Short mmCIF file of C-alpha atoms and ligand atoms in Angstrom, two decimals:
data_model
loop_
_atom_site.label_atom_id
_atom_site.label_comp_id
_atom_site.label_asym_id
_atom_site.label_seq_id
_atom_site.Cartn_x
_atom_site.Cartn_y
_atom_site.Cartn_z
CA MET A 7 -34.98 -2.58 -17.20
CA PRO A 8 -37.66 -4.27 -15.24
CA GLY A 9 -39.31 -2.56 -12.25
CA LEU A 10 -38.62 0.79 -13.76
CA SER A 11 -41.41 2.58 -15.97
CA ARG A 12 -40.06 4.84 -18.67
CA ARG A 13 -41.48 7.92 -16.69
CA SER A 14 -39.42 6.96 -13.38
CA LEU A 15 -36.29 6.41 -15.60
CA ARG A 16 -36.74 10.00 -17.21
CA ASN A 17 -37.27 11.37 -13.78
CA SER A 18 -34.22 9.82 -12.36
CA ALA A 19 -32.09 10.90 -15.05
CA LEU A 20 -33.51 14.49 -14.54
CA ALA A 21 -32.76 14.34 -10.89
CA LEU A 22 -29.08 13.02 -11.89
CA ILE A 23 -28.63 16.01 -14.18
CA CYS A 24 -30.08 18.56 -11.73
CA PHE A 25 -27.75 17.05 -8.87
CA ALA A 26 -24.82 17.40 -11.07
CA GLY A 27 -25.76 21.20 -11.73
CA ALA A 28 -26.48 21.88 -8.22
CA ALA A 29 -23.10 20.25 -7.33
CA ARG A 30 -21.40 22.90 -9.57
CA ALA A 31 -23.55 25.82 -9.23
CA GLY A 32 -21.76 29.03 -9.36
CA ASP A 33 -18.51 27.19 -10.52
CA ALA A 34 -18.74 27.98 -14.40
CA ARG A 35 -15.52 30.12 -13.94
CA LEU A 36 -13.84 26.82 -12.87
CA GLU A 37 -15.29 24.99 -15.79
CA SER A 38 -13.74 27.69 -17.86
CA LEU A 39 -10.46 26.79 -16.20
CA ALA A 40 -10.70 22.99 -17.04
CA ALA A 41 -11.74 24.29 -20.79
CA ALA A 42 -8.65 26.30 -21.06
CA TYR A 43 -6.04 24.00 -19.56
CA LEU A 44 -7.47 20.57 -20.68
CA GLU A 45 -4.11 19.45 -21.15
CA LYS A 46 -3.08 19.61 -17.43
CA ILE A 47 -6.88 19.69 -16.05
CA ALA A 48 -9.02 16.43 -15.89
CA GLY A 49 -12.20 18.25 -14.37
CA ILE A 50 -13.94 20.33 -11.66
CA ASP A 51 -15.29 18.48 -8.40
CA GLY A 52 -17.36 20.85 -6.71
CA THR A 53 -14.80 23.61 -5.88
CA THR A 54 -11.92 21.36 -6.24
CA ILE A 55 -9.48 21.30 -9.45
CA VAL A 56 -8.64 17.78 -10.35
CA PHE A 57 -5.50 17.52 -12.54
CA ARG A 58 -4.62 14.85 -14.84
CA ASP A 59 -1.94 13.58 -12.51
CA GLY A 60 -4.59 12.72 -10.13
CA THR A 61 -3.72 15.77 -7.72
CA ARG A 62 -6.38 17.79 -6.31
CA MET A 63 -6.38 21.71 -5.49
CA PRO A 64 -9.11 23.39 -3.62
CA ALA A 65 -10.05 26.74 -5.85
CA GLY A 66 -10.28 28.49 -2.41
CA THR A 67 -13.05 31.05 -1.60
CA ALA A 68 -13.80 34.37 -3.25
CA ASP A 69 -14.16 36.80 -0.09
CA PRO A 70 -15.60 40.03 -1.54
CA ASP A 71 -14.18 41.91 1.34
CA LYS A 72 -10.67 40.93 0.39
CA PRO A 73 -8.31 44.04 0.35
CA PHE A 74 -6.79 44.86 -3.34
CA ASP A 75 -3.39 44.48 -1.95
CA ARG A 76 -4.00 40.82 -0.67
CA LEU A 77 -5.61 39.94 -3.74
CA LEU A 78 -2.42 40.85 -5.45
CA ARG A 79 -0.29 38.98 -3.02
CA ASP A 80 -2.44 36.32 -1.81
CA ALA A 81 -4.89 35.36 -4.35
CA THR A 82 -7.30 32.07 -4.45
CA VAL A 83 -7.98 30.47 -7.77
CA LEU A 84 -11.66 31.84 -7.51
CA ASP A 85 -10.28 35.46 -6.72
CA GLN A 86 -8.58 35.29 -10.12
CA PHE A 87 -12.12 35.42 -11.67
CA ARG A 88 -13.09 38.39 -9.58
CA LEU A 89 -12.60 41.05 -12.45
CA ALA A 90 -14.03 40.13 -16.08
CA TYR A 91 -11.45 40.92 -18.53
CA PRO A 92 -12.76 43.40 -21.09
CA ARG A 93 -12.14 41.74 -24.53
CA GLY A 94 -12.53 43.88 -27.55
CA ALA A 95 -13.52 46.97 -25.49
CA PRO A 96 -12.50 50.35 -26.63
CA ILE A 97 -8.81 51.29 -25.29
CA ALA A 98 -9.55 53.64 -22.46
CA PRO A 99 -8.05 54.50 -18.76
CA PRO A 100 -9.18 51.60 -16.59
CA PRO A 101 -11.27 52.42 -13.48
CA ARG A 102 -9.19 52.70 -10.16
CA ASP A 103 -7.67 49.23 -9.31
CA PHE A 104 -9.15 47.47 -12.08
CA ASP A 105 -6.66 44.94 -12.97
CA PRO A 106 -8.19 41.82 -14.60
CA GLY A 107 -5.84 39.01 -14.59
CA ARG A 108 -3.29 40.29 -12.10
CA PHE A 109 -4.77 38.22 -9.13
CA ARG A 110 -3.04 34.80 -9.60
CA ASP A 111 -2.82 31.92 -7.50
CA GLU A 112 1.11 30.96 -7.68
CA ALA A 113 0.41 27.47 -6.57
CA PHE A 114 -2.02 27.14 -9.39
CA PHE A 115 0.09 28.27 -12.43
CA SER A 116 3.23 26.56 -10.85
CA LYS A 117 0.88 23.44 -11.25
CA LEU A 118 0.15 24.27 -15.01
CA TYR A 119 3.64 25.06 -15.95
CA GLY A 120 6.31 24.04 -13.38
CA ASP A 121 7.97 26.24 -10.80
CA CYS A 122 11.08 27.85 -12.45
CA ARG A 123 13.07 28.10 -8.95
CA LYS A 124 12.87 24.29 -8.66
CA ALA A 125 13.26 22.98 -12.10
CA ARG A 126 13.79 23.59 -15.86
CA LEU A 127 10.55 24.48 -17.48
CA ASP A 128 9.33 22.99 -20.97
CA LEU A 129 10.09 25.61 -23.30
CA GLU A 130 10.15 25.75 -26.97
CA PRO A 131 11.23 28.36 -29.68
CA VAL A 132 8.54 30.55 -31.50
CA THR A 133 9.36 32.30 -34.43
CA TRP A 134 8.17 35.78 -33.64
CA VAL A 135 7.44 38.78 -35.74
CA GLY A 136 10.57 40.12 -37.51
CA GLY A 137 12.23 36.61 -37.13
CA GLU A 138 13.68 36.30 -33.83
CA ARG A 139 13.11 33.11 -31.73
CA LEU A 140 11.70 33.13 -28.56
CA PRO A 141 11.34 30.58 -25.95
CA PHE A 142 7.61 30.00 -24.72
CA ALA A 143 5.86 27.34 -22.84
CA ARG A 144 4.90 24.13 -24.57
CA ALA A 145 2.33 23.35 -22.19
CA ASN A 146 -1.52 24.15 -22.53
CA GLY A 147 -0.73 25.06 -26.35
CA ALA A 148 0.84 28.47 -25.15
CA ALA A 149 3.67 28.47 -27.76
CA ALA A 150 1.35 27.29 -30.49
CA ARG A 151 -1.12 30.26 -29.85
CA LEU A 152 1.71 32.69 -29.79
CA ARG A 153 2.67 31.37 -33.30
CA ASP A 154 -1.03 32.07 -34.21
CA VAL A 155 -0.59 35.71 -33.05
CA ALA A 156 2.66 36.04 -35.10
CA ALA A 157 0.99 35.11 -38.01
CA ASP A 158 -1.72 37.59 -37.64
CA ILE A 159 0.64 40.55 -36.59
CA GLU A 160 2.59 39.71 -39.76
CA ARG A 161 -0.15 40.42 -42.13
CA LEU A 162 -0.53 44.01 -40.48
CA PRO A 163 0.77 47.24 -42.12
CA PRO A 164 4.48 47.73 -41.37
CA ALA A 165 3.85 50.83 -39.29
CA VAL A 166 1.62 48.86 -37.04
CA ARG A 167 3.63 45.78 -36.77
CA SER A 168 6.69 47.53 -35.92
CA ALA A 169 5.32 47.76 -32.14
CA ALA A 170 5.63 44.27 -31.86
CA TYR A 171 9.29 43.73 -32.53
CA PRO A 172 11.89 43.28 -31.29
CA SER A 173 10.58 41.57 -28.43
CA ALA A 174 11.74 42.96 -24.75
CA GLY A 175 11.27 39.39 -23.72
CA THR A 176 9.42 36.17 -22.86
CA PHE A 177 10.73 33.58 -20.34
CA SER A 178 12.47 35.28 -17.18
CA CYS A 179 12.16 33.59 -13.83
CA ARG A 180 11.55 36.67 -11.78
CA PRO A 181 8.79 38.13 -9.43
CA VAL A 182 6.49 40.99 -10.30
CA ARG A 183 7.96 44.22 -9.04
CA ASP A 184 5.12 45.53 -6.91
CA THR A 185 3.71 42.14 -5.69
CA GLY A 186 6.82 39.74 -5.21
CA ARG A 187 4.78 37.13 -6.65
CA LEU A 188 6.02 35.14 -9.71
CA SER A 189 4.95 36.83 -13.01
CA MET A 190 3.60 34.86 -15.95
CA HIS A 191 7.26 35.50 -17.50
CA SER A 192 8.37 33.04 -15.11
CA TYR A 193 6.04 30.38 -16.65
CA GLY A 194 7.18 31.16 -20.11
CA ALA A 195 3.63 32.31 -20.74
CA ALA A 196 4.04 36.17 -21.20
CA ILE A 197 5.68 38.28 -23.82
CA ASP A 198 6.88 41.94 -23.83
CA LEU A 199 6.83 43.72 -27.16
CA ASN A 200 8.90 46.59 -28.40
CA LEU A 201 10.31 48.73 -25.44
CA ARG A 202 9.81 51.99 -27.73
CA TYR A 203 6.11 51.48 -27.59
CA SER A 204 5.95 50.69 -23.83
CA ASN A 205 4.32 52.60 -20.79
CA TYR A 206 4.50 51.38 -17.54
CA TRP A 207 2.35 52.82 -14.44
CA LEU A 208 5.36 52.76 -12.02
CA TRP A 209 7.32 54.76 -14.46
CA GLU A 210 4.65 57.47 -15.44
CA SER A 211 3.20 57.87 -11.80
CA HIS A 212 6.56 59.24 -10.45
CA GLY A 213 5.38 58.56 -6.96
CA SER A 214 2.09 60.13 -7.13
CA ALA A 215 -1.29 58.71 -5.83
CA SER A 216 -2.99 58.77 -9.14
CA VAL A 217 -1.56 57.05 -12.28
CA PRO A 218 -2.07 58.99 -15.68
CA TYR A 219 -2.91 56.44 -18.43
CA ARG A 220 -0.61 56.26 -21.38
CA ASN A 221 -0.59 53.92 -24.31
CA ALA A 222 1.12 53.75 -27.75
CA MET A 223 0.33 49.79 -28.43
CA PRO A 224 -1.87 49.80 -31.72
CA ARG A 225 -5.18 48.40 -31.41
CA GLU A 226 -4.70 45.79 -34.16
CA ILE A 227 -1.95 44.18 -32.01
CA VAL A 228 -4.10 44.07 -28.74
CA ASP A 229 -6.94 42.37 -30.95
CA ALA A 230 -4.64 39.81 -32.46
CA PHE A 231 -3.43 38.89 -28.92
CA GLU A 232 -6.89 38.78 -27.70
CA ARG A 233 -8.09 36.48 -30.43
CA HIS A 234 -5.71 33.68 -29.44
CA GLY A 235 -6.18 33.52 -25.47
CA PHE A 236 -3.81 36.47 -24.38
CA ILE A 237 -4.66 39.33 -22.20
CA TRP A 238 -2.97 42.75 -22.55
CA GLY A 239 -1.40 44.70 -19.44
CA GLY A 240 -2.90 47.95 -21.15
CA ARG A 241 -6.21 47.06 -19.86
CA TRP A 242 -4.92 47.50 -16.38
CA TYR A 243 -4.97 50.57 -13.95
CA HIS A 244 -1.64 49.35 -13.02
CA TYR A 245 -0.61 49.11 -16.76
CA ASP A 246 2.19 47.68 -18.54
CA THR A 247 1.36 48.23 -22.28
CA MET A 248 4.07 46.15 -23.91
CA HIS A 249 3.07 42.97 -21.65
CA PHE A 250 0.78 40.18 -22.92
CA GLU A 251 0.06 36.84 -21.02
CA TYR A 252 -1.56 33.74 -21.94
CA ARG A 253 -4.84 33.37 -19.87
CA PRO A 254 -7.42 31.72 -22.13
CA GLU A 255 -9.50 31.16 -19.13
CA LEU A 256 -10.35 34.82 -19.20
CA LEU A 257 -11.14 34.91 -22.81
CA PRO A 258 -13.68 32.05 -23.17
CA ALA A 259 -14.16 32.75 -27.05
CA ALA A 260 -10.37 31.86 -27.34
CA LEU A 261 -10.19 28.61 -25.36
CA ALA A 262 -7.03 26.75 -25.78
CA ARG A 263 -6.74 23.69 -28.37
CA PRO A 264 -4.63 20.67 -27.42
CA ALA A 265 -0.97 21.33 -28.09
CA PRO A 266 0.32 19.76 -31.38
CA ALA A 267 1.83 16.31 -31.11
CA ARG A 268 5.86 16.60 -30.84
ZN1 ZN B 291 5.66 41.57 -19.22
#
């Protein structure tokens, strides 16, 4: 290129790289969204999510003083990353109000999977442990990853495997009981396992201020889900131990693969 020395070219390239880095500084979390939902998200522009259909969604702000109650009912996309999900940690009572994954921006997930109150979602049957067929979201490889979980659980000893089935349900267009917001079941991206192994904070607390932790879900089943991009409700202070939901952005080592061609 005439007029430009090799050194100035290299410096220009470095400046460009630094500029790109500066523009996205602090937004590695948003990049993990793009990697997890690459079927729907084309990229991140500063703090704006750019979807493949051309629409753009600001990720909002992450106000450190936002109260817990508002995080549950009115989370921004950036709020979703406030608590790091403790993948692979020992099963233990979580600290007070430690609910990683429960802060969700409803508009964001409706964009990823559709709004069940307005339209039919694209669900496909997944053969679950024990042979029952369950509807699950096709988008973002969610159903494909649930199949991977089923295959892993089928290899576990029968006494462990029995906690996984029959399933207490997958898709259900309903709000979460204590937040009024659509649950991940509303997107066909959550599964409840065997009700007999279930503990739910609201049932155990009996109206008291503190919540005693209880869990009967085997560690091997939790591991199988976390390996394939699902988080577990048993890691929440407000626990729901039969509940698993597909949240690959919170498990960077288990990022989504593209959904297989139909
Ligand atoms: Zn559930």
